[in-house]
Tab-separated table of C-alpha atoms in Angstrom:
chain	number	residue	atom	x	y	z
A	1	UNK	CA	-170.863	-140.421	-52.652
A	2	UNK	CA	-171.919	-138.396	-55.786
A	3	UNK	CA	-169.518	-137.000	-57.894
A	4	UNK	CA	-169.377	-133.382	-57.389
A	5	UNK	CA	-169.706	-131.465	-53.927
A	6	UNK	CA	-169.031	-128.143	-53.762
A	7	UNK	CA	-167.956	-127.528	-57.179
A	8	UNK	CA	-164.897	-129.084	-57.194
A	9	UNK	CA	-163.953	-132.644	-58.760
A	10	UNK	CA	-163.570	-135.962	-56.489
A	11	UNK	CA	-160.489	-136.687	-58.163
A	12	UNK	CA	-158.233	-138.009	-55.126
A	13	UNK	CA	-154.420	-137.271	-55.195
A	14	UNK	CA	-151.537	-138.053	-53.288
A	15	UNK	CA	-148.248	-136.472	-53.454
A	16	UNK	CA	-145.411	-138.736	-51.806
A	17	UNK	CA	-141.689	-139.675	-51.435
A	18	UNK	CA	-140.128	-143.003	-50.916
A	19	UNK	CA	-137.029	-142.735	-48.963
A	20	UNK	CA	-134.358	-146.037	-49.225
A	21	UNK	CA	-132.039	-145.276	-46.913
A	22	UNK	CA	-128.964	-146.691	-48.862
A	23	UNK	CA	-126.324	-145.740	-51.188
A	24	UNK	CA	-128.562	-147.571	-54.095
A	25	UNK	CA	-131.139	-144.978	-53.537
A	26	UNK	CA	-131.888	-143.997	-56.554
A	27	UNK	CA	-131.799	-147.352	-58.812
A	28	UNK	CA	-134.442	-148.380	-56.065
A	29	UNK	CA	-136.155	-145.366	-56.219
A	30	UNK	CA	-136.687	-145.223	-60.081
A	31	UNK	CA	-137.048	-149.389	-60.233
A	32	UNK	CA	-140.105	-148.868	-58.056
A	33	UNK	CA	-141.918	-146.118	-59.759
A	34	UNK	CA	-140.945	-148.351	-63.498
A	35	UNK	CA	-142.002	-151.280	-61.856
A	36	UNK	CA	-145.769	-150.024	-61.069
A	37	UNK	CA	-148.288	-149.748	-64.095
A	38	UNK	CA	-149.459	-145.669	-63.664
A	39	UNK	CA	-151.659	-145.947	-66.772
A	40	UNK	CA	-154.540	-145.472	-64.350
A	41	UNK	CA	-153.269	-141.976	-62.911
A	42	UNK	CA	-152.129	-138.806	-63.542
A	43	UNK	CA	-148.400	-138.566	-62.637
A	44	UNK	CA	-145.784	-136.428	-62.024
A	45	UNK	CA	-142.282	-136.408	-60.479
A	46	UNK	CA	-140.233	-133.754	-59.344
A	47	UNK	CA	-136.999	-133.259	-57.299
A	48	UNK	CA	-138.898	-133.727	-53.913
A	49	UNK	CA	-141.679	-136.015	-54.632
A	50	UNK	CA	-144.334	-137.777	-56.811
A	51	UNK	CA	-147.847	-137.176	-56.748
A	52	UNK	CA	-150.765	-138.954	-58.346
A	53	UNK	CA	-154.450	-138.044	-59.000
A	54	UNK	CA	-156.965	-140.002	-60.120
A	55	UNK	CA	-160.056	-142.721	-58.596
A	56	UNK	CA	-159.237	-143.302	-55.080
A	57	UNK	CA	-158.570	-147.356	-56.098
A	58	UNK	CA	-156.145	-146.285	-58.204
A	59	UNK	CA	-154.295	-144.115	-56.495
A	60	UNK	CA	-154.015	-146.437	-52.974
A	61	UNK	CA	-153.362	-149.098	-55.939
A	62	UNK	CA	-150.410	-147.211	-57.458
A	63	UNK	CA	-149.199	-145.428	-53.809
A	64	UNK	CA	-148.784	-148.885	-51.965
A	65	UNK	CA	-147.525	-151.281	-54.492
A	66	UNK	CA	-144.609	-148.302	-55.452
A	67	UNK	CA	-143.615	-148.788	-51.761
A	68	UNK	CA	-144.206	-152.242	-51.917
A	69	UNK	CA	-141.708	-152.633	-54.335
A	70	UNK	CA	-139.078	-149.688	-52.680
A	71	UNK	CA	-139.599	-152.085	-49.427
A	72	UNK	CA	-138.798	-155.455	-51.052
A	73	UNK	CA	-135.144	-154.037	-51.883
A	74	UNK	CA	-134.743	-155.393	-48.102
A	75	UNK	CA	-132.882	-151.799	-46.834
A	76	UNK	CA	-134.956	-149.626	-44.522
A	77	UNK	CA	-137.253	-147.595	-46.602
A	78	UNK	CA	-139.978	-145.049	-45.543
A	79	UNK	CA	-142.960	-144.019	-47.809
A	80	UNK	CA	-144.254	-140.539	-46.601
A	81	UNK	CA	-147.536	-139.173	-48.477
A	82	UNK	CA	-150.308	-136.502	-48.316
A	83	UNK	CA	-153.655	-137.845	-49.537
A	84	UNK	CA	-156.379	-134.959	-50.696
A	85	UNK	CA	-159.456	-134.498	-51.612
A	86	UNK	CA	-161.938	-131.990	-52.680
A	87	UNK	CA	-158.611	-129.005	-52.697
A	88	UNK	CA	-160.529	-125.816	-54.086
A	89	UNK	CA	-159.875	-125.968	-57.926
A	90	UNK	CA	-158.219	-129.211	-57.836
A	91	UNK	CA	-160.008	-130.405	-61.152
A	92	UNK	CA	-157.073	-130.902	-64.045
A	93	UNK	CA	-156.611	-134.398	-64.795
A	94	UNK	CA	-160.205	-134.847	-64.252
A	95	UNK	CA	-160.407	-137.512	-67.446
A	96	UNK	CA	-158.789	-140.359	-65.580
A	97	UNK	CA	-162.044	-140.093	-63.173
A	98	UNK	CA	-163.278	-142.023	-65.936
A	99	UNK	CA	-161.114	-144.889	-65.824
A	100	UNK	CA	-162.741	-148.346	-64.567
A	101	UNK	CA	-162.345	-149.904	-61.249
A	102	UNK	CA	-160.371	-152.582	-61.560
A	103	UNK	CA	-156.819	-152.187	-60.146
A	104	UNK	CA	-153.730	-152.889	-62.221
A	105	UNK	CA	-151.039	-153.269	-59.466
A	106	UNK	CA	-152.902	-155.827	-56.931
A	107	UNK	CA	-150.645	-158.664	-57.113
A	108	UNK	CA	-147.581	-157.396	-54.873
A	109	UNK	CA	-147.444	-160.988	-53.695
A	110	UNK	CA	-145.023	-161.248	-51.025
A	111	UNK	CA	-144.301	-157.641	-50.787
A	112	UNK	CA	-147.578	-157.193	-49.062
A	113	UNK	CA	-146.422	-159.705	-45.916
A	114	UNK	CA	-143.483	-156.936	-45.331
A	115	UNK	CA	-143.724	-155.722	-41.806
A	116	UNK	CA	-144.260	-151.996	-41.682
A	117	UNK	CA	-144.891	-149.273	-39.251
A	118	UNK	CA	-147.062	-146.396	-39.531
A	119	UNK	CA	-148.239	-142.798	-38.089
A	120	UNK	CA	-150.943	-141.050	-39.599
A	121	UNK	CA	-153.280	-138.388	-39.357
A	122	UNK	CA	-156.733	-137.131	-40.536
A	123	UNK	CA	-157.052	-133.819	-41.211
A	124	UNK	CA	-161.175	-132.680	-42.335
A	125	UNK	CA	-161.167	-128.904	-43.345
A	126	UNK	CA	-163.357	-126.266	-43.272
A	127	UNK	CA	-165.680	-128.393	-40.791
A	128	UNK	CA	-165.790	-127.797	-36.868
A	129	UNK	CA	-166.479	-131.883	-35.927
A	130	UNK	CA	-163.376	-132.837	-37.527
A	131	UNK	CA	-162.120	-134.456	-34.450
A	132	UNK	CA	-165.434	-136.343	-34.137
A	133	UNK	CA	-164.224	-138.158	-37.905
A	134	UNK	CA	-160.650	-138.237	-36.516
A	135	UNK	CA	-162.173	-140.029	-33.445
A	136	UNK	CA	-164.560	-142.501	-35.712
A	137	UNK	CA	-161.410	-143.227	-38.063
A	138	UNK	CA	-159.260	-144.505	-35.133
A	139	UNK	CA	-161.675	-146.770	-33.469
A	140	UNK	CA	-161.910	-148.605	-36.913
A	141	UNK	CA	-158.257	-149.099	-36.870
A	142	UNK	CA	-158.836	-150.581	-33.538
A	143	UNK	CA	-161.645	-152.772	-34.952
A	144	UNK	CA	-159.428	-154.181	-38.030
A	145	UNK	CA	-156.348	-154.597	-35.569
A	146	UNK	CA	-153.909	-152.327	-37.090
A	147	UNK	CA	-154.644	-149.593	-34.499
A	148	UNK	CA	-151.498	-149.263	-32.025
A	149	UNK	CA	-151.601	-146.741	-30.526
A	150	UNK	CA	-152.002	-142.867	-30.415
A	151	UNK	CA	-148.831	-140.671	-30.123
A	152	UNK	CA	-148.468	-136.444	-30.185
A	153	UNK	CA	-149.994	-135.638	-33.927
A	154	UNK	CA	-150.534	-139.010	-35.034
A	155	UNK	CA	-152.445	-142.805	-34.480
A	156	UNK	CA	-149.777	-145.501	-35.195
A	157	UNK	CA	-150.684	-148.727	-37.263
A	158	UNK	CA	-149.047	-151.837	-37.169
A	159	UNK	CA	-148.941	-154.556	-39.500
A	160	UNK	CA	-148.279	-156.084	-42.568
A	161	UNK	CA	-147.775	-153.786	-45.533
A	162	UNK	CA	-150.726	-154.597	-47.012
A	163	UNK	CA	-152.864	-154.578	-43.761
A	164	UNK	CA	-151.605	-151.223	-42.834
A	165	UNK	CA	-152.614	-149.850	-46.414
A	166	UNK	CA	-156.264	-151.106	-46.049
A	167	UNK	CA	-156.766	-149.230	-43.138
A	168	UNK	CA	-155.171	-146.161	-44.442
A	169	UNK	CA	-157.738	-146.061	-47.476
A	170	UNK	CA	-160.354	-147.521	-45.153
A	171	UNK	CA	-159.944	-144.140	-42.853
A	172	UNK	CA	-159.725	-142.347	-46.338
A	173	UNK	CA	-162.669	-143.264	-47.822
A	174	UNK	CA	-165.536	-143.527	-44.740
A	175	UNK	CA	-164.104	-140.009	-43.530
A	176	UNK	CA	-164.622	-138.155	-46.696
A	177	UNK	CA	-167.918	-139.828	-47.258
A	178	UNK	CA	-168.683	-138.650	-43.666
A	179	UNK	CA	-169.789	-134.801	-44.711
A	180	UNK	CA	-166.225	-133.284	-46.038
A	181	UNK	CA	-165.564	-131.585	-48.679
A	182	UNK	CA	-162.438	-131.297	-48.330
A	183	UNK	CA	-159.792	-133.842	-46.578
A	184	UNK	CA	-156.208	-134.365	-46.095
A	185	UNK	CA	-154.370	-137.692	-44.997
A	186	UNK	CA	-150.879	-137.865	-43.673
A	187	UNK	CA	-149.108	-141.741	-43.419
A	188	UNK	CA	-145.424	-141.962	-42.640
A	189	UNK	CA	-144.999	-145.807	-42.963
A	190	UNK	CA	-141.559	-147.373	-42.671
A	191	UNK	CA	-139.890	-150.666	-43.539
A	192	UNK	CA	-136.929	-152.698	-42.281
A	193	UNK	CA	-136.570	-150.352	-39.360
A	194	UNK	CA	-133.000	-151.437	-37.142
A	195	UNK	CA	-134.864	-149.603	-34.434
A	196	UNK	CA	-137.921	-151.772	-34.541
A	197	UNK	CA	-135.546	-154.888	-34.185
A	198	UNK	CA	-133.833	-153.690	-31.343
A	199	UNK	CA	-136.994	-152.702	-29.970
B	1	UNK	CA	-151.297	-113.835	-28.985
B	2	UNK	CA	-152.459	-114.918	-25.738
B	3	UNK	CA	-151.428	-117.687	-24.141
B	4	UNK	CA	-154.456	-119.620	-23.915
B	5	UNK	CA	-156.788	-120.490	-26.303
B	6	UNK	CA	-160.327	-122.695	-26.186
B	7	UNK	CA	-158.758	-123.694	-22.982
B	8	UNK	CA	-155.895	-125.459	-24.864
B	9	UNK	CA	-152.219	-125.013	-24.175
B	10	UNK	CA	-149.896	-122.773	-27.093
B	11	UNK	CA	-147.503	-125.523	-27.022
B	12	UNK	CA	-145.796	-126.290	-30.492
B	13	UNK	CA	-145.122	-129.598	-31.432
B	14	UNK	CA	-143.331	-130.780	-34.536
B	15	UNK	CA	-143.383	-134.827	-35.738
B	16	UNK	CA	-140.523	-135.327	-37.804
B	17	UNK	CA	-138.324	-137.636	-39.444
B	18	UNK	CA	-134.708	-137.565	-41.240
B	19	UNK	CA	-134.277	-139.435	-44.023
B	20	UNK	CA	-130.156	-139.622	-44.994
B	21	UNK	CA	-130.183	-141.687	-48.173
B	22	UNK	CA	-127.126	-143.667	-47.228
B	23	UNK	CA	-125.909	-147.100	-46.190
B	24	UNK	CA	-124.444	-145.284	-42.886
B	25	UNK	CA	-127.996	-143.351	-41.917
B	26	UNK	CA	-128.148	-144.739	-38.580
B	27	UNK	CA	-124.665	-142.694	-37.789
B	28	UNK	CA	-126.072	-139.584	-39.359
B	29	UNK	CA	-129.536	-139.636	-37.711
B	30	UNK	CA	-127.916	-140.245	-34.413
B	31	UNK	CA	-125.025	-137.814	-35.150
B	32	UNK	CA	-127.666	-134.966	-35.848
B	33	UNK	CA	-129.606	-136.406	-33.213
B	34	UNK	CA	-126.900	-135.828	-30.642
B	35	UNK	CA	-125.880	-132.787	-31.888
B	36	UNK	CA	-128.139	-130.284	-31.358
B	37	UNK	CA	-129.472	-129.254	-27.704
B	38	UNK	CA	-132.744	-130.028	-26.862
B	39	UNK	CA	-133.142	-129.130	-23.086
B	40	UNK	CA	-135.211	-126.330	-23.735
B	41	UNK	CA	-137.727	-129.294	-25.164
B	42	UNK	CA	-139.497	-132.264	-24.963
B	43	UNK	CA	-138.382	-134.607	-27.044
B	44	UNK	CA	-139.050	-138.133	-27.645
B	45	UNK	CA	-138.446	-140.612	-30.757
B	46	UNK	CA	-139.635	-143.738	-31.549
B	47	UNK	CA	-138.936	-146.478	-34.237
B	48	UNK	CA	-140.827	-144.181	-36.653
B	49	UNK	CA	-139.800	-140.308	-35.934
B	50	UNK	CA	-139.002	-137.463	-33.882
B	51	UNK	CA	-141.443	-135.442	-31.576
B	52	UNK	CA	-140.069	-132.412	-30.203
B	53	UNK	CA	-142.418	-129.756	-28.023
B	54	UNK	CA	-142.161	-126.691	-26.360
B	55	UNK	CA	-142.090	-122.979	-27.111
B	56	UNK	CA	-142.433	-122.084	-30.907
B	57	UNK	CA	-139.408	-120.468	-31.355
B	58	UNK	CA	-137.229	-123.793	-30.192
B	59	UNK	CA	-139.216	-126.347	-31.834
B	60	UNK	CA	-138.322	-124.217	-34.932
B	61	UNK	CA	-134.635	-123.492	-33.812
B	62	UNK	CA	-134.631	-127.447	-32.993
B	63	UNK	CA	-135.613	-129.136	-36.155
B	64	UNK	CA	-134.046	-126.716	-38.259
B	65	UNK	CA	-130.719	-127.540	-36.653
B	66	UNK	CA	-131.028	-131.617	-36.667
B	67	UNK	CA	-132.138	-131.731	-40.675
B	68	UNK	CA	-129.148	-128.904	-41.056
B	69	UNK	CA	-126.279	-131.294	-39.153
B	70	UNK	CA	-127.830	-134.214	-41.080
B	71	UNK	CA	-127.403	-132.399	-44.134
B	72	UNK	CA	-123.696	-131.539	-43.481
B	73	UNK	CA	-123.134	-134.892	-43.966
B	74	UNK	CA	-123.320	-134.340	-47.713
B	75	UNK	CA	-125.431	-137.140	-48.933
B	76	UNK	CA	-128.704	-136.457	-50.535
B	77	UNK	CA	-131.237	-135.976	-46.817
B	78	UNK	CA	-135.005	-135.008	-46.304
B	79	UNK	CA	-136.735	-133.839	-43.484
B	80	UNK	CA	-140.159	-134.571	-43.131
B	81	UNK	CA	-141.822	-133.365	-40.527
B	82	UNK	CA	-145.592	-132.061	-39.134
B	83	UNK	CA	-145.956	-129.264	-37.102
B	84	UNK	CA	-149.320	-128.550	-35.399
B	85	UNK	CA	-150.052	-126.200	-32.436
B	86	UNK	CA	-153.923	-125.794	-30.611
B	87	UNK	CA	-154.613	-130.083	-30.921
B	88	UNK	CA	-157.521	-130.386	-28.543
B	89	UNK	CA	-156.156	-131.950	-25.372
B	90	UNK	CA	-152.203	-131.681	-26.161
B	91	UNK	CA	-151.008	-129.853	-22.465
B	92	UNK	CA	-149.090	-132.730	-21.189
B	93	UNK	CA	-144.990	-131.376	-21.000
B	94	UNK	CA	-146.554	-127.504	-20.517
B	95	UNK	CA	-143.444	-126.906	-18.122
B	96	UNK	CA	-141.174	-126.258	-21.636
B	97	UNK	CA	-143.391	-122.926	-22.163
B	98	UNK	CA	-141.541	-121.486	-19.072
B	99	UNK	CA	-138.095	-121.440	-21.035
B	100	UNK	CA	-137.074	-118.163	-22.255
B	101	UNK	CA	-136.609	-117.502	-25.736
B	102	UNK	CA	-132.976	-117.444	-25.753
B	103	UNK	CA	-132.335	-120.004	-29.024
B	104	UNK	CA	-129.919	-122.652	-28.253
B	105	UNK	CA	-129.091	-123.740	-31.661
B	106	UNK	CA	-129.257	-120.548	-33.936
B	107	UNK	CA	-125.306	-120.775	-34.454
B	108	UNK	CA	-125.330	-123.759	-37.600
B	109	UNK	CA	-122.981	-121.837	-39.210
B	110	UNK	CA	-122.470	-122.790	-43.199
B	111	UNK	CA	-124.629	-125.724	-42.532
B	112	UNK	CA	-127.345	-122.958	-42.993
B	113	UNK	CA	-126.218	-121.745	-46.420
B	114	UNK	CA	-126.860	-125.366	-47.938
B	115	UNK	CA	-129.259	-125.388	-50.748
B	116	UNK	CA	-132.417	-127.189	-50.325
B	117	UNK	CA	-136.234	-127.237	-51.991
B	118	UNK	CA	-139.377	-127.534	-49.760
B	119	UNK	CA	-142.596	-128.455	-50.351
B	120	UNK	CA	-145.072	-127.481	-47.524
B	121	UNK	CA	-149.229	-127.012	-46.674
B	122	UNK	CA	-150.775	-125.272	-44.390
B	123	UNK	CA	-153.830	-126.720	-42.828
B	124	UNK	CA	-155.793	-124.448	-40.088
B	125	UNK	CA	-158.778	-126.700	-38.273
B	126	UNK	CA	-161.938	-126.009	-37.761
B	127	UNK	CA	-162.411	-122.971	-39.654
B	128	UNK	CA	-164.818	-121.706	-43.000
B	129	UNK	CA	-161.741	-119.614	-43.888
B	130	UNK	CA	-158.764	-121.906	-44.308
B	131	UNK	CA	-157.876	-121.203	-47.955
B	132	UNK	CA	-157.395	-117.717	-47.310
B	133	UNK	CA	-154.882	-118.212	-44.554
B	134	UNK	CA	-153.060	-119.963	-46.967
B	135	UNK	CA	-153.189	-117.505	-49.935
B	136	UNK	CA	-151.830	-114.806	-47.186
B	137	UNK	CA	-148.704	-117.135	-46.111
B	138	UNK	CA	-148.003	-117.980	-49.962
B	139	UNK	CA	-148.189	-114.082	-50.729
B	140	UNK	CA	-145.695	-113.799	-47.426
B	141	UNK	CA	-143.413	-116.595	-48.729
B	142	UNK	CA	-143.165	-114.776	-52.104
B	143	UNK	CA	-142.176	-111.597	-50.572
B	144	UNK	CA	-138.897	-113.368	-48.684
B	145	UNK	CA	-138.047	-114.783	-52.358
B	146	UNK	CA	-138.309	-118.047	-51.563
B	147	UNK	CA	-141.624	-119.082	-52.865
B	148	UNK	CA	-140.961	-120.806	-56.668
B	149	UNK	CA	-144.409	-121.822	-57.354
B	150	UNK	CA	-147.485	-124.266	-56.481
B	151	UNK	CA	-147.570	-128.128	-57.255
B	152	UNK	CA	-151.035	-129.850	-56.537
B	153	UNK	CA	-151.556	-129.892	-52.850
B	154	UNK	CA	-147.924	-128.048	-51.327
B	155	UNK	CA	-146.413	-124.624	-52.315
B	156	UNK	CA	-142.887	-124.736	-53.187
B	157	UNK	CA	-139.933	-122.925	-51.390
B	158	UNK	CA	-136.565	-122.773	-52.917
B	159	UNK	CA	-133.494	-121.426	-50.973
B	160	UNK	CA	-130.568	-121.862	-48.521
B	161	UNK	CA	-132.006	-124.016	-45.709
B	162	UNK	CA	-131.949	-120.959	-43.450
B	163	UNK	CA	-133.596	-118.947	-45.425
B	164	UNK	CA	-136.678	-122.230	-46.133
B	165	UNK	CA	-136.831	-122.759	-42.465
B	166	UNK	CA	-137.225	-118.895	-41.890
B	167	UNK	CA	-140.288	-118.978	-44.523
B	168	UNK	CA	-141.954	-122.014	-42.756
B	169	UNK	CA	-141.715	-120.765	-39.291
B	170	UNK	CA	-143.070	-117.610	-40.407
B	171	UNK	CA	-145.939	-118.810	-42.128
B	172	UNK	CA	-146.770	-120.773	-39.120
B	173	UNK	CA	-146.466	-118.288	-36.495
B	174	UNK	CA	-148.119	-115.605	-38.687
B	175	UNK	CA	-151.263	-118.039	-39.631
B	176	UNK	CA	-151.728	-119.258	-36.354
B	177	UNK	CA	-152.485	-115.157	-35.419
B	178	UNK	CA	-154.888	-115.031	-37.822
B	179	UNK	CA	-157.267	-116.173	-35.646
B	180	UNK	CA	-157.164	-119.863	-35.745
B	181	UNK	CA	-157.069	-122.793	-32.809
B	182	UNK	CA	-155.884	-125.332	-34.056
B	183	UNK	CA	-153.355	-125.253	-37.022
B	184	UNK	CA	-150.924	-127.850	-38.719
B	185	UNK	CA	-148.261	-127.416	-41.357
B	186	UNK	CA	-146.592	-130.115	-43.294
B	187	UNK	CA	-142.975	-129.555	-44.826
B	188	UNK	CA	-140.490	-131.967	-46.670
B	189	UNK	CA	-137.319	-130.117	-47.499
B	190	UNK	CA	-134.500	-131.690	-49.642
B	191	UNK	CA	-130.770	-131.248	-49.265
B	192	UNK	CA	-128.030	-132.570	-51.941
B	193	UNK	CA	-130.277	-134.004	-54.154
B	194	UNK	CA	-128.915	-135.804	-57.250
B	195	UNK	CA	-132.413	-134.709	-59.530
B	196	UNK	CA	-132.099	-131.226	-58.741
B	197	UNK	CA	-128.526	-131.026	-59.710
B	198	UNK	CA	-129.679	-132.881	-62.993
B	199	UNK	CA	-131.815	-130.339	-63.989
């Protein structure tokens, strides 16, 4: 994948909200985010939501292990994000492309064998095969096992956190390097569901 | 706008969740849930989210009303939800285009005058021209006041939730004329939040 396409940078970012459905939402909220070295990525939180650009690595890295460590609070939580790339103009912040691979929040340990559930979807603009990458995305859910499913709007995942995260940047990453310029990924993925249980 | 287009149905569909940040969600989801008629739609939710179908004008008049009762409850709430009209292949539960447009839920009273702050995207499929859809809804959005600005990758509305929910389904219905197939618009819109009050 080179560097530039189209002008614009291949700085990935995802803006997202972590949703602990509990009284305590906020001290698990802001323990999360403090918990989770961001040195990696541009950051910035709002009143809505977070979002953070930077490599791709980093910001599945940063993304996961903040809901990692929303989920291990043990109350049903729900991460919901939009991951971009290639937005027209999206190029501030471009100096943390320049950061090194290696990621700084890997070890989630035990947080990563959380059971979650997940609905995604791809969305490839400005290109008229875009259901041919949707279609390509999905059957290598299928292959790594995660795949359960398609519903209106969305594929569902299934798995451990960690599994279901792998797949999300695995669908990420070979659908951007597919011909796009410009992509967008939706994941709702939830936690400690009561529904799932009585399922 | 005609009724068919690339030999796909018009039907509206909307993936949503509500997220009550409280230790008695389950009683508000289901509350909200429960409250709000939804015969002029198909609806069906899962351990995950929401999917309601059907006419534009009720999925609207539907989602706006179950994030509005699950606000009332006062505790800080976010709806999250996807809709998308023109997916290749969604016809199944056509029969909910023959309702008539009578709105079944327009009557939320003050739950419409809370104050809430949306982020949304627009993302129209298969088309060269996407960003300037976009541009024309943001210019719309700032013309009905509620527009307060762009963030990287969502455009921000600010405003009583009737008034938000007024300036999403417009954008929608007014982008999908453009002359676009297939067409999908995120939102998240906050209620009772403890940041913005901080601010």
């Amino acid at each position: 994948m080179s560097e530039l396409v189209c002008g614009t940078s291949r700085i990935v970012g995802c803006r997202f909200s972590v949703f602990p459905m509990t009284d305590r939402f906020v001290e698990v909220i802001m323990g999360a985010l403090h918990s989770v070295d961001t040195t990696k990525v541009w950051v910035q939180t709002d009143d809505v939501s977070t979002c953070v650009r930077g490599r791709m690595e980093h910001v599945f890295d940063v993304t996961r292990a903040i809901f990692a460590h929303a989920a291990a609070s043990g109350v049903h939580t729900v991460f919901q994000g939009t991951y971009s790339i290639g937005c027209p103009g999206d190029t501030d912040a471009d100096v943390y492309m320049d950061e090194d691979p290696t990621l700084l929040n890997c070890d989630i340990g035990k947080h990563a064998d959380i059971e979650t559930a997940c609905q995604f979807a791809l969305y490839p603009l400005g290109t008229d095969n875009y259901m041919e990458v949707i279609y390509n995305e999905v059957h290598r859910a299928k292959a790594a096992g995660t795949f359960n499913g398609s519903v209106h709007y969305a594929s569902r995942l299934d798995g451990a956190l960690s599994q279901v995260f792998e797949s999300l940047e695995n669908a990420f990453q070979h659908a951007i390097q597919s011909d796009h310029s410009h992509l967008v990924m939706t994941a709702v993925v939830s936690a400690h569901s009561p529904s799932a249980k009585s399922k």
